[in-house]
XYZ file of C-alpha atoms in Angstrom:
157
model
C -24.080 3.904 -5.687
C -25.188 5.676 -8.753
C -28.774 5.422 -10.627
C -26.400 3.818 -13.478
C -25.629 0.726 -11.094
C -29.000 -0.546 -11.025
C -29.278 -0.912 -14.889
C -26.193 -2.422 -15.425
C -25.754 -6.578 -15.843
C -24.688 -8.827 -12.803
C -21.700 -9.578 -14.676
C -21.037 -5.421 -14.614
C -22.501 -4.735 -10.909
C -19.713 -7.499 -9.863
C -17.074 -5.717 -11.311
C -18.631 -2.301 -9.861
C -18.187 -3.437 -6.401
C -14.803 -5.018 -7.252
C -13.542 -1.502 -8.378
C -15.653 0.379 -5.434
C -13.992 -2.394 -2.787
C -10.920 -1.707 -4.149
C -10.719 1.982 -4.079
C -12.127 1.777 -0.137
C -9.171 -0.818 0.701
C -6.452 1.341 -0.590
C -8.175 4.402 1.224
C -8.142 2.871 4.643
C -5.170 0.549 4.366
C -1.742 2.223 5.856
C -0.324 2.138 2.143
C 2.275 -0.571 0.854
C 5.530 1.909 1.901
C 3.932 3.817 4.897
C 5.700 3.638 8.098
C 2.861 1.764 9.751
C 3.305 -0.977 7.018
C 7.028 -1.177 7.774
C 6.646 -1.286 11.299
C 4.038 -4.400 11.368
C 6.607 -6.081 8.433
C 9.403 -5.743 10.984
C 7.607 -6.602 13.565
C 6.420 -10.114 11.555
C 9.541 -10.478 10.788
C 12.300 -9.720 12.840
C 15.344 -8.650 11.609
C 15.573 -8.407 7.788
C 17.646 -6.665 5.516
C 16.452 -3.893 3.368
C 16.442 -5.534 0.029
C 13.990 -7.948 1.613
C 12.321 -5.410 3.084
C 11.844 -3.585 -0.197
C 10.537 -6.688 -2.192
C 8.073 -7.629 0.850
C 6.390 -4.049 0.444
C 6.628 -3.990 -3.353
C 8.210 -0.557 -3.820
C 11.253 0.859 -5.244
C 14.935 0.790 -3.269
C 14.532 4.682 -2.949
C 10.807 4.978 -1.534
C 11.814 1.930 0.779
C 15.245 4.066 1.844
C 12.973 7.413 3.039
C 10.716 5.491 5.183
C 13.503 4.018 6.801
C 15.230 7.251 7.185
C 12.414 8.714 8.704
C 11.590 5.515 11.008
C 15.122 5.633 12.016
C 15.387 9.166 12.766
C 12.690 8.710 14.886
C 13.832 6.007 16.882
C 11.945 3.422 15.770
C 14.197 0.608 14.061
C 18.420 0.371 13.678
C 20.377 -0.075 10.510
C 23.292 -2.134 10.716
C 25.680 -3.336 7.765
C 24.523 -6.745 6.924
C 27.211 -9.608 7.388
C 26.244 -11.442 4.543
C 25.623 -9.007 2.074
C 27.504 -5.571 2.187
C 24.948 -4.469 -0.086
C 22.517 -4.037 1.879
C 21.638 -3.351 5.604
C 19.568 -5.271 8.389
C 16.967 -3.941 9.685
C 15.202 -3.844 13.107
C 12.682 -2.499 15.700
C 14.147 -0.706 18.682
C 12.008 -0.760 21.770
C 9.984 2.226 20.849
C 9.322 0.503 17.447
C 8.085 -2.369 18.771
C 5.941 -0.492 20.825
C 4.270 1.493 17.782
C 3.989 -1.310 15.591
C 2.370 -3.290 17.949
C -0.162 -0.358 18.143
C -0.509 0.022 14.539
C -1.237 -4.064 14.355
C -3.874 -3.701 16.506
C -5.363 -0.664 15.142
C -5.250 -2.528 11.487
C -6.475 -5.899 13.486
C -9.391 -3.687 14.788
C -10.272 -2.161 11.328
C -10.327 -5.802 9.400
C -12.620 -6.642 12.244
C -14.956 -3.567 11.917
C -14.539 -4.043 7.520
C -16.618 -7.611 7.971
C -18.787 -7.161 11.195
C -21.682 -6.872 8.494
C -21.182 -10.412 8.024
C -21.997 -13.464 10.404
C -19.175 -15.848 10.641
C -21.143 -18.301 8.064
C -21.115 -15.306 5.426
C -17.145 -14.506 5.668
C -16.318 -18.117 5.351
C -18.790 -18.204 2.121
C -17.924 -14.971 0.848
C -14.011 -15.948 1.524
C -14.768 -19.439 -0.549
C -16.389 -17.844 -3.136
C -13.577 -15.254 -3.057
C -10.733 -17.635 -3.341
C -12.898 -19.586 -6.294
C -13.144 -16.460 -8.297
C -9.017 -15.621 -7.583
C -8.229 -18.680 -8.580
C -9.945 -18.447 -11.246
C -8.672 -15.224 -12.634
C -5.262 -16.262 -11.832
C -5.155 -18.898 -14.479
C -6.796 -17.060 -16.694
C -5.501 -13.246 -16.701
C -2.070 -13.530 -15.806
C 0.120 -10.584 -14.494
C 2.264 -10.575 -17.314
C -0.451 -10.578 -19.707
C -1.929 -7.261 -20.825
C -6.104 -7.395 -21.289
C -5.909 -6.784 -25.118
C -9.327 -6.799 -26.233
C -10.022 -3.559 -24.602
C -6.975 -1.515 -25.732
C -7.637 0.760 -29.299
C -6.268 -0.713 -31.872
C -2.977 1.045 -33.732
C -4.144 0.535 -37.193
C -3.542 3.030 -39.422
């Protein structure tokens, strides 16, 4: 960490490692639309069609569309017209697929492991408690649909 870290206020260090956390997790993770990701959905879940597909990830129709393209050119799930929505397709693994997201499962299983192994078992289930506490928390407080306002410039003319 920077010099500045150590003359900053708890309340400011906290956030620090929030934001520091943060940016590590979405550096290591597989991405919410990489193929990985789809593979260990469809995996969890079966078959599902690509609407739910797209809402599990949290991307947009088109993004979702390319990685199944790709995943399907490669021989790793099937499309097939839905039956109860000719909308939208169903989706699942072939063999192959379930073969590569089972690897890609156990390579993320393998990297939560190795993210915590600094901890003892009694220090993940206090840092998860304290975790949860502090989610909570913020939930009720600063919710999605509200915008933090206080530290926006003001428009005033």
């Amino acid at each position: 960490m920077q010099d500045r870290y150590h003359t900053l206020d708890i309340n400011n260090r906290l956030i620090w490692n929030f934001r520091d956390i943060g940016h590590t997790m979405r550096r290591i993770s597989e991405g919410r639309g990489s193929q990985k990701r789809v593979l260990i959905v469809l995996r969890e879940t079966g078959i599902i069609t690509q609407r739910e597909l797209t809402q599990r990830l949290g991307i947009q129709p088109g993004s979702a569309s390319e990685v199944i393209g790709k995943l399907e050119e490669a021989g790793m799930l099937i499309r097939t017209p839905s039956e109860t929505d000719r909308r939208t397709a169903d989706i699942s693994l072939t063999e192959a697929g379930q073969a590569a997201a089972a690897q890609a499962a156990a390579s993320r299983e393998q990297r939560h492991e190795k993210m915590f192994s600094c901890l003892s078992g009694e220090e993940k289930q206090q840092l998860l408690e304290l975790l949860e506490r502090v989610n909570q928390f913020w939930d009720q407080h600063y919710p999605e649909s509200e915008a933090v306002q206080s530290d926006k410039p003001s428009k005033e003319k």
